Every structure is written in structure tokens, then in C-alpha cells.
Backbone as a ProteinNet text record, in pm:
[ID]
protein_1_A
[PRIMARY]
XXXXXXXXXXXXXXXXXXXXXXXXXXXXXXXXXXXXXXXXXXXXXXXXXXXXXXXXXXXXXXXXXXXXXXXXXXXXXXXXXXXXXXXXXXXXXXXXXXXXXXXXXXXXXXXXXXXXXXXXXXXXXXXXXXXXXXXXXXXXXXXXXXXXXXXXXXX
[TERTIARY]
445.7	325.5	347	255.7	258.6	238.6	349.1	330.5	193.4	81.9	-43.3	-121.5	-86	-95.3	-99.4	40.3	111.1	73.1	22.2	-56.1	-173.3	-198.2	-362.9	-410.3	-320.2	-269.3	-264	-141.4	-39.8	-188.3	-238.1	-372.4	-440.2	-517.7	-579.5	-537.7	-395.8	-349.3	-328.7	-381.6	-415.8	-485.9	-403.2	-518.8	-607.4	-746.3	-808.1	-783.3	-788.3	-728.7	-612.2	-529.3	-392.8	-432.6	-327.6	-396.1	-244.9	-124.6	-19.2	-89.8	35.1	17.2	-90.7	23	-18.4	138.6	69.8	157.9	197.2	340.2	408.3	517.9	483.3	561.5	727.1	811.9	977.2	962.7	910.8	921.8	911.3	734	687	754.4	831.6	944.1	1049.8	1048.3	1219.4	1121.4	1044.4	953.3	990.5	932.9	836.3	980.3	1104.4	1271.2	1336.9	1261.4	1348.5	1253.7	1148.2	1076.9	1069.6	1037.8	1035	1156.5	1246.2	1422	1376.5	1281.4	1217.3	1232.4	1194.9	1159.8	1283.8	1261.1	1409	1358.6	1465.7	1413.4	1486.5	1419.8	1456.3	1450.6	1586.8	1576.9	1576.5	1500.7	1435.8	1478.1	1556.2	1629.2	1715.2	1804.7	1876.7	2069.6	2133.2	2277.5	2307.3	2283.8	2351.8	2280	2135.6	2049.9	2163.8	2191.2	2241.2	2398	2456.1	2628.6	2570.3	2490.5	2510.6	2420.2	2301	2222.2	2217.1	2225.2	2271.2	2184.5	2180.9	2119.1	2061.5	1986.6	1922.4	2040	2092.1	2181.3	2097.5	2154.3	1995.4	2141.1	2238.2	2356.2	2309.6	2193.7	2165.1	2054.6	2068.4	1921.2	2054.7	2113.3	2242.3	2175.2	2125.4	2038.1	2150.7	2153.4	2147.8	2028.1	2019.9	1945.2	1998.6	1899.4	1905.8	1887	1969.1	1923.7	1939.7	1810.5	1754.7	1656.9	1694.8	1660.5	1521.2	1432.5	1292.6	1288.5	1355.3	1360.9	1511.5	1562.7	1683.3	1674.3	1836.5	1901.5	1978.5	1913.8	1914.3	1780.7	1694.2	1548	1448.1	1515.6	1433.4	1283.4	1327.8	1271.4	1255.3	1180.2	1142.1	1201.1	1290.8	1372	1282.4	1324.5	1223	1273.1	1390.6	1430.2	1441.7	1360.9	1347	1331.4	1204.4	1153.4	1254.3	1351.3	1434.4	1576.9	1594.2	1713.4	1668.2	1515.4	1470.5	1509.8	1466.9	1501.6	1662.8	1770.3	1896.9	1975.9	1895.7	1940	1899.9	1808.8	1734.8	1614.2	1564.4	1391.3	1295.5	1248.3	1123.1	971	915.3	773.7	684.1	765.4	672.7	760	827.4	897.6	805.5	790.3	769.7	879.9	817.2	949.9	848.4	991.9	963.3	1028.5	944.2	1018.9	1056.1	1195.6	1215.2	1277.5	1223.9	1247.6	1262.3	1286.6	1271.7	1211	1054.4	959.4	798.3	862.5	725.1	645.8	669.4	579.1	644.2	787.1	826.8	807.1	855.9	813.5	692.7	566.5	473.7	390.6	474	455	560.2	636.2	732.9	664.9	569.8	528.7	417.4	295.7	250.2	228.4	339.6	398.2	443.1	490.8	559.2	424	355	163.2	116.3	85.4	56.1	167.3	285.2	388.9	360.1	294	268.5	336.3	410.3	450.2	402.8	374	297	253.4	361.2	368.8	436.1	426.2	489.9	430.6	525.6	463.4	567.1	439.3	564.1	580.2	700.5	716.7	685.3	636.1	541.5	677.8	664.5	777.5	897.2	930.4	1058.1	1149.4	1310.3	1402.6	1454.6	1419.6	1399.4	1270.6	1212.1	1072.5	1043.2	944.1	913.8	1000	1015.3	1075.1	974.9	1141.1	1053.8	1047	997.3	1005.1	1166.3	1250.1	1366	1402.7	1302.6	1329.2	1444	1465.8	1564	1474.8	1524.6	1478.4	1550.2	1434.8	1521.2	1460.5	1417.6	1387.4	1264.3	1133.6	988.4	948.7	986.7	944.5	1067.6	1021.3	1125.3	1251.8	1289.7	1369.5	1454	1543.3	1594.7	1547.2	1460.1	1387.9	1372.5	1278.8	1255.4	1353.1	1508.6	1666.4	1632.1	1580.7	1648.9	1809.2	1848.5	1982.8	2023.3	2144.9	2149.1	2334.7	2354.2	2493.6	2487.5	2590.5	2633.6	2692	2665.4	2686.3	2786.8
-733.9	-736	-641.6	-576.4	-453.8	-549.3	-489.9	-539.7	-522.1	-429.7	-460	-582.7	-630.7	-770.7	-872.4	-868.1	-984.5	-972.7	-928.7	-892.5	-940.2	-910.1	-970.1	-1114.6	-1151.9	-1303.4	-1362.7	-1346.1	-1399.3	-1404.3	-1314.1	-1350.2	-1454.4	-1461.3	-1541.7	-1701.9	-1739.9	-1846.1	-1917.5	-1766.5	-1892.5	-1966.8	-2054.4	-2169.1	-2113.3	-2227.8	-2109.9	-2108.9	-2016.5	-2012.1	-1952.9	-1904.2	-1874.4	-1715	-1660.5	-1480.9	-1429.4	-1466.3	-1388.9	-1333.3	-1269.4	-1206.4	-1240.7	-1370.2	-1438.9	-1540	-1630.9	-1724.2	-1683.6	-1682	-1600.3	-1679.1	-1674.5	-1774.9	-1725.1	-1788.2	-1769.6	-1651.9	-1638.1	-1526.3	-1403.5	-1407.1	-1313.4	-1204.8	-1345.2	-1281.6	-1209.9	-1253.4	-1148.3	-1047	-1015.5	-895.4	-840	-853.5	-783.5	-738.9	-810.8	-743.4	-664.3	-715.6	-581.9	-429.8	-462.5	-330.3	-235.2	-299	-267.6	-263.1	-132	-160.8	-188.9	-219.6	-280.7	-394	-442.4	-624.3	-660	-796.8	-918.1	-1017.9	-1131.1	-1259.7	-1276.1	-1391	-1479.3	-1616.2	-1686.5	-1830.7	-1928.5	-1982	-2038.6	-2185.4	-2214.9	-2372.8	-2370.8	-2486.2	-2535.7	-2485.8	-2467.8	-2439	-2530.8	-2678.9	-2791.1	-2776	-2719.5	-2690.6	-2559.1	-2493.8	-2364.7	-2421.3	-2478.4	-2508.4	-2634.5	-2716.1	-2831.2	-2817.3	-2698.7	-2733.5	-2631.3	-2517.5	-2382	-2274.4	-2146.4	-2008.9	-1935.3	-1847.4	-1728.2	-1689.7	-1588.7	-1503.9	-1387.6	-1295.5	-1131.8	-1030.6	-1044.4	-966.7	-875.9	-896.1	-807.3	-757.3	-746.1	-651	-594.5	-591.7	-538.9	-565.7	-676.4	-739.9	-886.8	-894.9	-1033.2	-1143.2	-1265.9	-1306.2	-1276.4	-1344	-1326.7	-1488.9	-1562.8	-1708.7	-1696.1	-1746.3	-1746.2	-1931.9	-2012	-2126	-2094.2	-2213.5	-2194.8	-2309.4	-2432	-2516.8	-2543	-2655.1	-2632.5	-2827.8	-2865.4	-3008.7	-3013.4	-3166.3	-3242.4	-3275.7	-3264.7	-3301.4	-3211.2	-3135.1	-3024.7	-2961.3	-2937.9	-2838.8	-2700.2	-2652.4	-2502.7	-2430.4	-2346.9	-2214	-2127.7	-2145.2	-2078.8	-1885.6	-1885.9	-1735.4	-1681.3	-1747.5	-1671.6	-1575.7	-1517.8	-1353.5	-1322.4	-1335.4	-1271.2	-1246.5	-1344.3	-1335.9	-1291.7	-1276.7	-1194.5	-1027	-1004.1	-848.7	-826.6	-930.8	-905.3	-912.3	-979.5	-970.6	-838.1	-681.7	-580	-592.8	-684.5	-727.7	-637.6	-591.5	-497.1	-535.6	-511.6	-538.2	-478.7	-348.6	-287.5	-365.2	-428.1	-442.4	-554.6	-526	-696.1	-822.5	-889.2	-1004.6	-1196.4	-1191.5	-1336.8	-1454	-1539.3	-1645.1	-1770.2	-1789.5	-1927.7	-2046.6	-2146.4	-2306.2	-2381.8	-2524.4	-2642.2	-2630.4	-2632.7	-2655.8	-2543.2	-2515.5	-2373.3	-2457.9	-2539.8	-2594.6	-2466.9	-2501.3	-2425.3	-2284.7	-2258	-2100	-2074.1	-2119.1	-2100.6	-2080.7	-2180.5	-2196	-2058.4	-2010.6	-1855	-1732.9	-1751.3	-1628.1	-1594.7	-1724.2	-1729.5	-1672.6	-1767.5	-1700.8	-1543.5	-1529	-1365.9	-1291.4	-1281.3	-1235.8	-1233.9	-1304.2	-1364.3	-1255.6	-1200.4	-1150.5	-1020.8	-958.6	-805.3	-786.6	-856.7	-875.1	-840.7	-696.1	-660.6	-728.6	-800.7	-828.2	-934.4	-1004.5	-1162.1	-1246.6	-1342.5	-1388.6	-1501.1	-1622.9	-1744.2	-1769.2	-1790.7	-1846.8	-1991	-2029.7	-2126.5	-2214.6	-2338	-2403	-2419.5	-2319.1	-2279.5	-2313.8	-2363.1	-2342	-2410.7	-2581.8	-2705	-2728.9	-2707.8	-2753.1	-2923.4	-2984.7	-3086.6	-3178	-3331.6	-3433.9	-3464.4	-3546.4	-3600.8	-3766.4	-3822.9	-3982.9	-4020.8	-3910.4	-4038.8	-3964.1	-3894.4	-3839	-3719.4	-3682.2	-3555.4	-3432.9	-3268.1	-3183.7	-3105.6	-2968.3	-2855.7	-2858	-2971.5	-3005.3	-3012	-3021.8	-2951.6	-2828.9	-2764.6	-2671.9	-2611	-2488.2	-2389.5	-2333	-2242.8	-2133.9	-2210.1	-2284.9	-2321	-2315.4	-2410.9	-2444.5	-2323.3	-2243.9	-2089.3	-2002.1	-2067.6	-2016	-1859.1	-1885.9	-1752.2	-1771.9	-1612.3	-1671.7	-1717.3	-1846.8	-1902.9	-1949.1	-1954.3	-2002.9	-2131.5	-2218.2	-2311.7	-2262.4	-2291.2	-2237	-2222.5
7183.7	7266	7383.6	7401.5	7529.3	7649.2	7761.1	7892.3	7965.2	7936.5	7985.8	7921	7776.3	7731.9	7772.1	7831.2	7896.4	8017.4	8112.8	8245.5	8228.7	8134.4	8137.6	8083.2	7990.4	7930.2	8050.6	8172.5	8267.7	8360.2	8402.5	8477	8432.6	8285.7	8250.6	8267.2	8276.6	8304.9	8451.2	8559.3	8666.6	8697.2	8847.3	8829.5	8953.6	8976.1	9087	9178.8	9275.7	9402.1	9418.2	9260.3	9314.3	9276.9	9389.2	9376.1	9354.3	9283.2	9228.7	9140.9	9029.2	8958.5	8817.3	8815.9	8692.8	8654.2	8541	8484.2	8314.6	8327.6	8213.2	8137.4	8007.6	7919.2	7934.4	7911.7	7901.6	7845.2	7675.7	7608.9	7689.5	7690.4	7809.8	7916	7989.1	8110.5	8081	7937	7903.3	7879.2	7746.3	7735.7	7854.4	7987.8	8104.3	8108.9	8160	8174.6	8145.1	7992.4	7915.1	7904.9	7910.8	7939.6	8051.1	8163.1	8304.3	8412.2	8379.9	8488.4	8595.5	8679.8	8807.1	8820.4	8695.4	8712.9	8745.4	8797.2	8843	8828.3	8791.3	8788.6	8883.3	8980.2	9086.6	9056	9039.8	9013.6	9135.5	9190.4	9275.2	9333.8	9163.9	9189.4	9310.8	9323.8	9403.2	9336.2	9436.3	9382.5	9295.7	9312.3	9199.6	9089.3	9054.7	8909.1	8880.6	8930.4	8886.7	8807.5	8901.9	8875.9	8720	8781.2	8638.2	8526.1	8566	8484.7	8372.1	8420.5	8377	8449.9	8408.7	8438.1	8328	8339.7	8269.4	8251.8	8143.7	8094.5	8078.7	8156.8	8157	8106.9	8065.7	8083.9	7907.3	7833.9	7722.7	7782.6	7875.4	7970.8	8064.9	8088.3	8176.6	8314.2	8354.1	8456.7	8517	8612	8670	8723.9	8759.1	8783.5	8904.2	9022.6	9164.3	9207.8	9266	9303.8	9423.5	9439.9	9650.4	9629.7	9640.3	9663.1	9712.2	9651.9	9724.8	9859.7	9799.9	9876.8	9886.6	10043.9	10000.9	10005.3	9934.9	9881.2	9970.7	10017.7	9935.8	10010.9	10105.3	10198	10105.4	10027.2	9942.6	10072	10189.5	10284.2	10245.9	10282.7	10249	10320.9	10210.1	10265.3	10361.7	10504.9	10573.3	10592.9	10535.2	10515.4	10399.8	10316.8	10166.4	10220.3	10232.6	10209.6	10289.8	10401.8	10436.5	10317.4	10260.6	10160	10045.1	10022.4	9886.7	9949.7	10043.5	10115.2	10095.6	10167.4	10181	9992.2	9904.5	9798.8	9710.7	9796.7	9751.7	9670.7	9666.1	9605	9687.9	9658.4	9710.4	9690.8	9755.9	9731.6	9615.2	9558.3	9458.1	9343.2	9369	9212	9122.4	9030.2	8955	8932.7	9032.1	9062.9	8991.9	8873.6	8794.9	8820.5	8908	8976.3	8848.9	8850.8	8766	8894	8802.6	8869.7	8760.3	8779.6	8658.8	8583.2	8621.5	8550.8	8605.9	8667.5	8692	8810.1	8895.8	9003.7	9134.7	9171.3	9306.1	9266.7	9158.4	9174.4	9135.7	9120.5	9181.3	9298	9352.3	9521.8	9588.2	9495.8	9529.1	9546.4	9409	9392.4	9479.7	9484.8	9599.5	9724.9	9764.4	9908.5	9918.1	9815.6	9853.5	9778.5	9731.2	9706.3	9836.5	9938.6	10029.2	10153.8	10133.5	10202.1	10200	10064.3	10026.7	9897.8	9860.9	9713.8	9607.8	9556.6	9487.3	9358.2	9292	9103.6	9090.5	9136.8	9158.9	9005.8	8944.8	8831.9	8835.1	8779.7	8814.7	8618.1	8606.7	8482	8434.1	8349	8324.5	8207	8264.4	8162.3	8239.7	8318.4	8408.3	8326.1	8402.3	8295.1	8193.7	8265.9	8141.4	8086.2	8139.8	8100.1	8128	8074	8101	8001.3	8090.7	8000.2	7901.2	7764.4	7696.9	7692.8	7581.7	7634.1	7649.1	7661.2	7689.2	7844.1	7929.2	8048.6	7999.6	7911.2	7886.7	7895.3	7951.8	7974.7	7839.9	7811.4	7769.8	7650.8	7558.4	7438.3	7410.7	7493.3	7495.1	7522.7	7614.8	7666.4	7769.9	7818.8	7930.7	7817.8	7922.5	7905.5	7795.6	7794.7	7731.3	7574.3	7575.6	7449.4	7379.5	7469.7	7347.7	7314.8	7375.1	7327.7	7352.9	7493.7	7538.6	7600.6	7632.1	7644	7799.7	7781.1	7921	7855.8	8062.7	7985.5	8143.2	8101.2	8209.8	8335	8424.2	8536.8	8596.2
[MASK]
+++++++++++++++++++++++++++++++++++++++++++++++++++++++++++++++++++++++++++++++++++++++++++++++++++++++++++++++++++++++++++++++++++++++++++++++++++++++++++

């Protein structure tokens, strides 16, 4: 699928009122990665999701992820120096930047905010990296990064 596809898909999936980019399936986000040497993913979780839960693996894109907390643990307060640590980590405003979280709520509220900052191409990933529980409260096994076995390793 062509990245003007997926731009115009990722639009069609907001909700109203939100003026990012758009909302972009797991698949999607690798697409946009591997096409575009601009793009970055920004994982948004908390250091203990990263260490126990796992990470994006971008290392067949010769990419890293970038983790800048949206909120921080354990009051889960809002990183009030993101956009400063999105700058100190080299994120730019023209780049297309794909926020991951749990489940696609905080990095929504990421992409948002940095839309809202001058953030040109902000796109929140939908599903994020477990996705939603199932009836036994377990993640990973409905939906998110995991599930569509993109690649991830333990942290």
C-alpha cells in the first residue's frame, strides 16, 4: 500500500476534534518506517513497560525507537518536558513522528500535543504495543504491535 494510502486511511480514522495527522494501524507504521528515512517512532510508555513489557525492534529498518515517556510512574503526571526531550532526542518538526503506547490512548494525547506544538506529521498508532485485554485481562493476544508480530524484543 502507498504511503499517500496510508495518509489518507490514517486521516479517515480520526476522531472529531483531533487535528494530528491521523490514526495508523501497527502494520501501517512499519510501512510509513520503512519507506520514509525521516520517520521515527517514539514510544511514549513508561521505563517499567519498556524493561518488562518489551519494545519495537526497528533494527531491519536500521532505525531505533526513541522512548521519551508521555507521562511519568508511578502518579502517571504529564511529562511536562516532552517536547523538550523530543528536541534533545533530534525529533524535528518536519519529520513524520509515530507515537507508540499500550494501547493507543497516551500517544494520542502525544501526537496531539506536539500537532498543537508545530509538529508537522504526527500519527498516533492505533492498538499501541499490547493492545487491548482479553477476558482473562492478558495483553498482546487481540490486538497491538505485538499481535500483528511485528518485530519486538524484551527489554
Amino acid at each position: 500500500m502507498g504511503l499517500e494510502n496510508v495518509r489518507r486511511l490514517a486521516k479517515g480514522r480520526l476522531a472529531p476534534g483531533s487535528s494530528y495527522a491521523g490514526n495508523v494501524t501497527p502494520d501501517e507504521a512499519w510501512d510509513i518506517l520503512a519507506a520514509d528515512a525521516k520517520a521515527v517512532l517514539v514510544d511514549v510508555r513508561t521505563d517499567a513497560e519498556w524493561n518488562f513489557v518489551g519494545i519495537a525492534d526497528l533494527r531491519a529498518l536500521d532505525k531505533k525507537p526513541i522512548f521519551i515517556s508521555w507521562q511519568n510512574y508511578p502518579g502517571m503526571a504529564k511529562n511536562e518536558e516532552f517536547l523538550a526531550d523530543l528536541s534533545d532526542a533530534g525529533v524535528t518538526p518536519d519529520a513524520p513522528v509515530l507515537f507508540l503506547c499500550r494501547s493507543g490512548a497516551r500517544s494520542a494525547s502525544a501526537a496531539q500535543h506536539c500537532t498543537a506544538a508545530g509538529f508537522n506529521e504526527c500519527f498516533n498508532i492505533l492498538e499501541g504495543f499490547e493492545g487491548d485485554a482479553d477476558g482473562s485481562k492478558h495483553r498482546g493476544q487481540i490486538s497491538g504491535w505485538k499481535k500483528h508480530a511485528l518485530p519486538w524484543v524484551q527489554g
